[in-house]
mmCIF file of C-alpha atoms in Angstrom:
data_model
loop_
_atom_site.group_PDB
_atom_site.id
_atom_site.type_symbol
_atom_site.label_atom_id
_atom_site.label_comp_id
_atom_site.label_asym_id
_atom_site.label_seq_id
_atom_site.Cartn_x
_atom_site.Cartn_y
_atom_site.Cartn_z
ATOM 1 C CA UNK A 125 147.427 86.959 79.982
ATOM 2 C CA UNK A 126 148.832 87.988 76.621
ATOM 3 C CA UNK A 127 151.625 85.738 75.360
ATOM 4 C CA UNK A 128 151.041 82.935 77.859
ATOM 5 C CA UNK A 129 150.367 80.243 75.255
ATOM 6 C CA UNK A 130 153.412 81.265 73.232
ATOM 7 C CA UNK A 131 155.503 81.335 76.421
ATOM 8 C CA UNK A 132 154.348 77.825 77.266
ATOM 9 C CA UNK A 133 155.319 76.575 73.793
ATOM 10 C CA UNK A 134 158.793 78.113 74.061
ATOM 11 C CA UNK A 135 159.224 76.744 77.597
ATOM 12 C CA UNK A 136 158.260 73.218 76.526
ATOM 13 C CA UNK A 137 160.612 73.355 73.541
ATOM 14 C CA UNK A 138 163.530 74.589 75.644
ATOM 15 C CA UNK A 139 162.856 71.983 78.335
ATOM 16 C CA UNK A 140 162.802 69.200 75.727
ATOM 17 C CA UNK A 141 166.113 70.408 74.288
ATOM 18 C CA UNK A 142 167.643 70.821 77.752
ATOM 19 C CA UNK A 143 166.549 67.298 78.788
ATOM 20 C CA UNK A 144 167.957 65.877 75.541
ATOM 21 C CA UNK A 145 171.322 67.581 76.164
ATOM 22 C CA UNK A 146 171.337 66.746 79.892
ATOM 23 C CA UNK A 147 171.083 70.350 81.118
ATOM 24 C CA UNK A 148 167.465 70.568 82.353
ATOM 25 C CA UNK A 149 168.475 71.452 85.943
ATOM 26 C CA UNK A 150 171.050 74.046 84.835
ATOM 27 C CA UNK A 151 168.537 75.684 82.490
ATOM 28 C CA UNK A 152 165.966 75.665 85.316
ATOM 29 C CA UNK A 153 168.469 77.530 87.493
ATOM 30 C CA UNK A 154 169.001 79.967 84.601
ATOM 31 C CA UNK A 155 165.240 80.535 84.284
ATOM 32 C CA UNK A 156 164.991 81.287 87.997
ATOM 33 C CA UNK A 157 167.865 83.773 87.606
ATOM 34 C CA UNK A 158 166.229 85.425 84.570
ATOM 35 C CA UNK A 159 162.882 85.640 86.335
ATOM 36 C CA UNK A 160 164.301 87.223 89.486
ATOM 37 C CA UNK A 161 166.547 89.594 87.505
ATOM 38 C CA UNK A 162 163.641 90.898 85.419
ATOM 39 C CA UNK A 163 161.282 91.172 88.390
ATOM 40 C CA UNK A 164 163.861 93.005 90.511
ATOM 41 C CA UNK A 165 164.757 95.473 87.719
ATOM 42 C CA UNK A 166 161.690 97.382 86.596
ATOM 43 C CA UNK A 167 163.681 99.322 83.974
ATOM 44 C CA UNK A 168 164.842 96.055 82.399
ATOM 45 C CA UNK A 169 161.268 94.782 82.269
ATOM 46 C CA UNK A 170 160.097 98.001 80.594
ATOM 47 C CA UNK A 171 162.953 97.856 78.080
ATOM 48 C CA UNK A 172 162.159 94.243 77.137
ATOM 49 C CA UNK A 173 158.501 95.066 76.518
ATOM 50 C CA UNK A 174 159.140 98.340 74.694
ATOM 51 C CA UNK A 175 158.287 98.259 70.990
ATOM 52 C CA UNK A 176 160.301 101.476 70.521
ATOM 53 C CA UNK A 177 163.669 100.017 71.551
ATOM 54 C CA UNK A 178 165.218 97.965 68.743
ATOM 55 C CA UNK A 179 166.402 94.367 69.100
ATOM 56 C CA UNK A 180 170.113 95.254 68.937
ATOM 57 C CA UNK A 181 170.267 97.241 72.178
ATOM 58 C CA UNK A 182 168.028 94.695 73.941
ATOM 59 C CA UNK A 183 170.307 91.863 72.850
ATOM 60 C CA UNK A 184 173.380 93.797 73.976
ATOM 61 C CA UNK A 185 171.909 94.393 77.429
ATOM 62 C CA UNK A 186 170.806 90.769 77.887
ATOM 63 C CA UNK A 187 174.137 89.449 76.632
ATOM 64 C CA UNK A 188 175.943 91.750 79.049
ATOM 65 C CA UNK A 189 173.765 90.585 81.961
ATOM 66 C CA UNK A 190 173.484 86.856 81.276
ATOM 67 C CA UNK A 191 176.125 85.592 78.825
ATOM 68 C CA UNK A 192 178.700 84.526 81.426
ATOM 69 C CA UNK A 193 176.076 83.382 83.940
ATOM 70 C CA UNK A 194 173.798 81.075 81.933
ATOM 71 C CA UNK A 195 173.954 77.912 79.869
ATOM 72 C CA UNK A 196 174.274 78.075 76.064
ATOM 73 C CA UNK A 197 170.750 76.671 75.703
ATOM 74 C CA UNK A 198 169.401 79.597 77.694
ATOM 75 C CA UNK A 199 171.324 82.126 75.577
ATOM 76 C CA UNK A 200 169.958 80.322 72.508
ATOM 77 C CA UNK A 201 166.442 80.891 73.817
ATOM 78 C CA UNK A 202 167.130 84.591 74.371
ATOM 79 C CA UNK A 203 168.526 84.920 70.835
ATOM 80 C CA UNK A 204 165.554 83.009 69.380
ATOM 81 C CA UNK A 205 163.103 85.293 71.188
ATOM 82 C CA UNK A 206 164.977 88.320 69.798
ATOM 83 C CA UNK A 207 164.952 86.858 66.288
ATOM 84 C CA UNK A 208 161.209 86.128 66.496
ATOM 85 C CA UNK A 209 160.477 89.550 68.044
ATOM 86 C CA UNK A 210 159.031 87.865 71.152
ATOM 87 C CA UNK A 211 161.501 89.140 73.750
ATOM 88 C CA UNK A 212 158.649 90.733 75.685
ATOM 89 C CA UNK A 213 157.602 87.236 76.874
ATOM 90 C CA UNK A 214 161.036 86.209 78.199
ATOM 91 C CA UNK A 215 159.882 86.462 81.830
ATOM 92 C CA UNK A 216 156.745 84.427 81.059
ATOM 93 C CA UNK A 217 158.832 81.745 79.317
ATOM 94 C CA UNK A 218 161.106 81.568 82.366
ATOM 95 C CA UNK A 219 158.104 81.198 84.711
ATOM 96 C CA UNK A 220 156.495 78.522 82.539
ATOM 97 C CA UNK A 221 159.766 76.579 82.304
ATOM 98 C CA UNK A 222 160.126 76.494 86.095
ATOM 99 C CA UNK A 223 156.508 75.347 86.533
ATOM 100 C CA UNK A 224 156.873 72.545 83.977
ATOM 101 C CA UNK A 225 160.258 71.489 85.362
ATOM 102 C CA UNK A 226 158.902 71.343 88.928
ATOM 103 C CA UNK A 227 155.889 69.321 87.754
ATOM 104 C CA UNK A 228 158.085 66.803 85.927
ATOM 105 C CA UNK A 229 160.338 66.439 88.961
ATOM 106 C CA UNK A 230 157.344 65.953 91.289
ATOM 107 C CA UNK A 231 158.122 69.158 93.148
ATOM 108 C CA UNK A 232 155.118 70.891 94.685
ATOM 109 C CA UNK A 233 155.247 74.693 94.638
ATOM 110 C CA UNK A 234 154.225 76.527 97.781
ATOM 111 C CA UNK A 235 153.608 80.256 97.716
ATOM 112 C CA UNK A 236 153.755 81.986 101.071
ATOM 113 C CA UNK A 237 152.576 85.565 101.270
ATOM 114 C CA UNK A 238 153.778 87.600 104.233
ATOM 115 C CA UNK A 239 153.791 91.262 105.186
ATOM 116 C CA UNK A 240 157.605 91.276 105.441
ATOM 117 C CA UNK A 241 160.289 89.028 103.920
ATOM 118 C CA UNK A 242 160.820 85.745 105.768
ATOM 119 C CA UNK A 243 164.121 85.150 107.510
ATOM 120 C CA UNK A 244 166.186 82.238 106.227
ATOM 121 C CA UNK A 245 165.622 80.346 109.475
ATOM 122 C CA UNK A 246 161.846 80.806 109.335
ATOM 123 C CA UNK A 247 161.739 79.865 105.644
ATOM 124 C CA UNK A 248 163.695 76.660 106.396
ATOM 125 C CA UNK A 249 161.349 75.785 109.265
ATOM 126 C CA UNK A 250 158.223 76.411 107.146
ATOM 127 C CA UNK A 251 159.645 74.331 104.287
ATOM 128 C CA UNK A 252 160.326 71.466 106.703
ATOM 129 C CA UNK A 253 156.748 71.564 108.063
ATOM 130 C CA UNK A 254 155.226 71.720 104.568
ATOM 131 C CA UNK A 255 157.347 68.760 103.377
ATOM 132 C CA UNK A 256 156.163 66.723 106.378
ATOM 133 C CA UNK A 257 152.551 67.687 105.702
ATOM 134 C CA UNK A 258 152.533 67.183 101.928
ATOM 135 C CA UNK A 259 154.999 64.315 101.710
ATOM 136 C CA UNK A 260 156.603 65.717 98.546
ATOM 137 C CA UNK A 261 159.592 67.805 97.606
ATOM 138 C CA UNK A 262 158.663 71.483 97.952
ATOM 139 C CA UNK A 263 159.782 74.641 96.185
ATOM 140 C CA UNK A 264 158.765 77.823 97.982
ATOM 141 C CA UNK A 265 158.189 81.374 96.765
ATOM 142 C CA UNK A 266 157.858 84.217 99.268
ATOM 143 C CA UNK A 267 155.550 87.002 98.091
ATOM 144 C CA UNK A 268 155.577 90.242 100.072
ATOM 145 C CA UNK A 269 152.202 91.955 100.578
ATOM 146 C CA UNK A 270 152.082 94.546 103.381
ATOM 147 C CA UNK A 271 148.260 94.685 103.125
ATOM 148 C CA UNK A 272 147.953 91.382 105.020
ATOM 149 C CA UNK A 273 149.366 93.284 108.052
ATOM 150 C CA UNK A 274 150.860 90.181 109.708
ATOM 151 C CA UNK A 275 150.691 86.413 109.741
ATOM 152 C CA UNK A 276 150.830 84.628 106.391
ATOM 153 C CA UNK A 277 148.841 83.125 103.537
ATOM 154 C CA UNK A 278 150.071 79.774 102.250
ATOM 155 C CA UNK A 279 148.986 78.360 98.890
ATOM 156 C CA UNK A 280 150.027 74.849 97.877
ATOM 157 C CA UNK A 281 148.441 73.799 94.612
ATOM 158 C CA UNK A 282 144.707 74.386 95.055
ATOM 159 C CA UNK A 283 144.856 74.507 98.874
ATOM 160 C CA UNK A 284 144.866 77.836 100.693
ATOM 161 C CA UNK A 285 145.739 78.382 104.371
ATOM 162 C CA UNK A 286 145.030 81.951 105.446
ATOM 163 C CA UNK A 287 146.251 83.001 108.875
ATOM 164 C CA UNK A 288 146.808 86.643 108.009
ATOM 165 C CA UNK A 289 145.868 89.430 110.388
ATOM 166 C CA UNK A 290 143.785 91.138 107.681
ATOM 167 C CA UNK A 291 141.757 87.940 107.174
ATOM 168 C CA UNK A 292 141.150 87.605 110.903
ATOM 169 C CA UNK A 293 140.076 91.256 111.121
ATOM 170 C CA UNK A 294 137.606 90.777 108.236
ATOM 171 C CA UNK A 295 136.213 87.690 109.956
ATOM 172 C CA UNK A 296 135.851 89.583 113.239
ATOM 173 C CA UNK A 297 134.125 92.478 111.463
ATOM 174 C CA UNK A 298 131.657 90.119 109.779
ATOM 175 C CA UNK A 299 130.868 88.568 113.188
ATOM 176 C CA UNK A 300 130.126 92.038 114.583
ATOM 177 C CA UNK A 301 127.929 92.848 111.599
ATOM 178 C CA UNK A 302 126.034 89.557 111.974
ATOM 179 C CA UNK A 303 125.538 89.972 115.723
ATOM 180 C CA UNK A 304 121.913 91.045 116.318
ATOM 181 C CA UNK A 305 122.544 92.300 119.836
ATOM 182 C CA UNK A 306 125.081 94.909 118.786
ATOM 183 C CA UNK A 307 122.674 96.414 116.266
ATOM 184 C CA UNK A 308 120.167 97.052 119.105
ATOM 185 C CA UNK A 309 122.660 99.054 121.160
#
């Protein structure tokens, strides 16, 4: 992915500064806010990546959105990215920061894909079960993918648990295709 290495460098630098100043957790919360804001606002994402829109308007929009909500270190990052003409990787920097922060804190990230958003109660119950199973602190992301029809797909690190309806249907179809008796009918 274009800009990933640069995003990682910025994320590491910001994390080091935030740890030094004692604001690593606050900046992590800011990065989660930035990430969700950009991902939920497609127009904002397009504006940040647009080479046609000048830095001034981009800075004005980001200042308007985040200035009163985020730490000074986070605003410093945004201003540095503007100055270096790298604002298009802001979302990637935020993602990388969260990944590094979670790793340093020993937090395992679980990604659960479901056809519909999870209720708060169900999310809490799943988190509890995963913590018991893994024995670590867990951070969970819920990804919505209607193509799985129902059930869920859970990814924790390099482990994948697929109990989606679409997966079960594919498995059933392959069993029918492999069955010699059906082909004779």
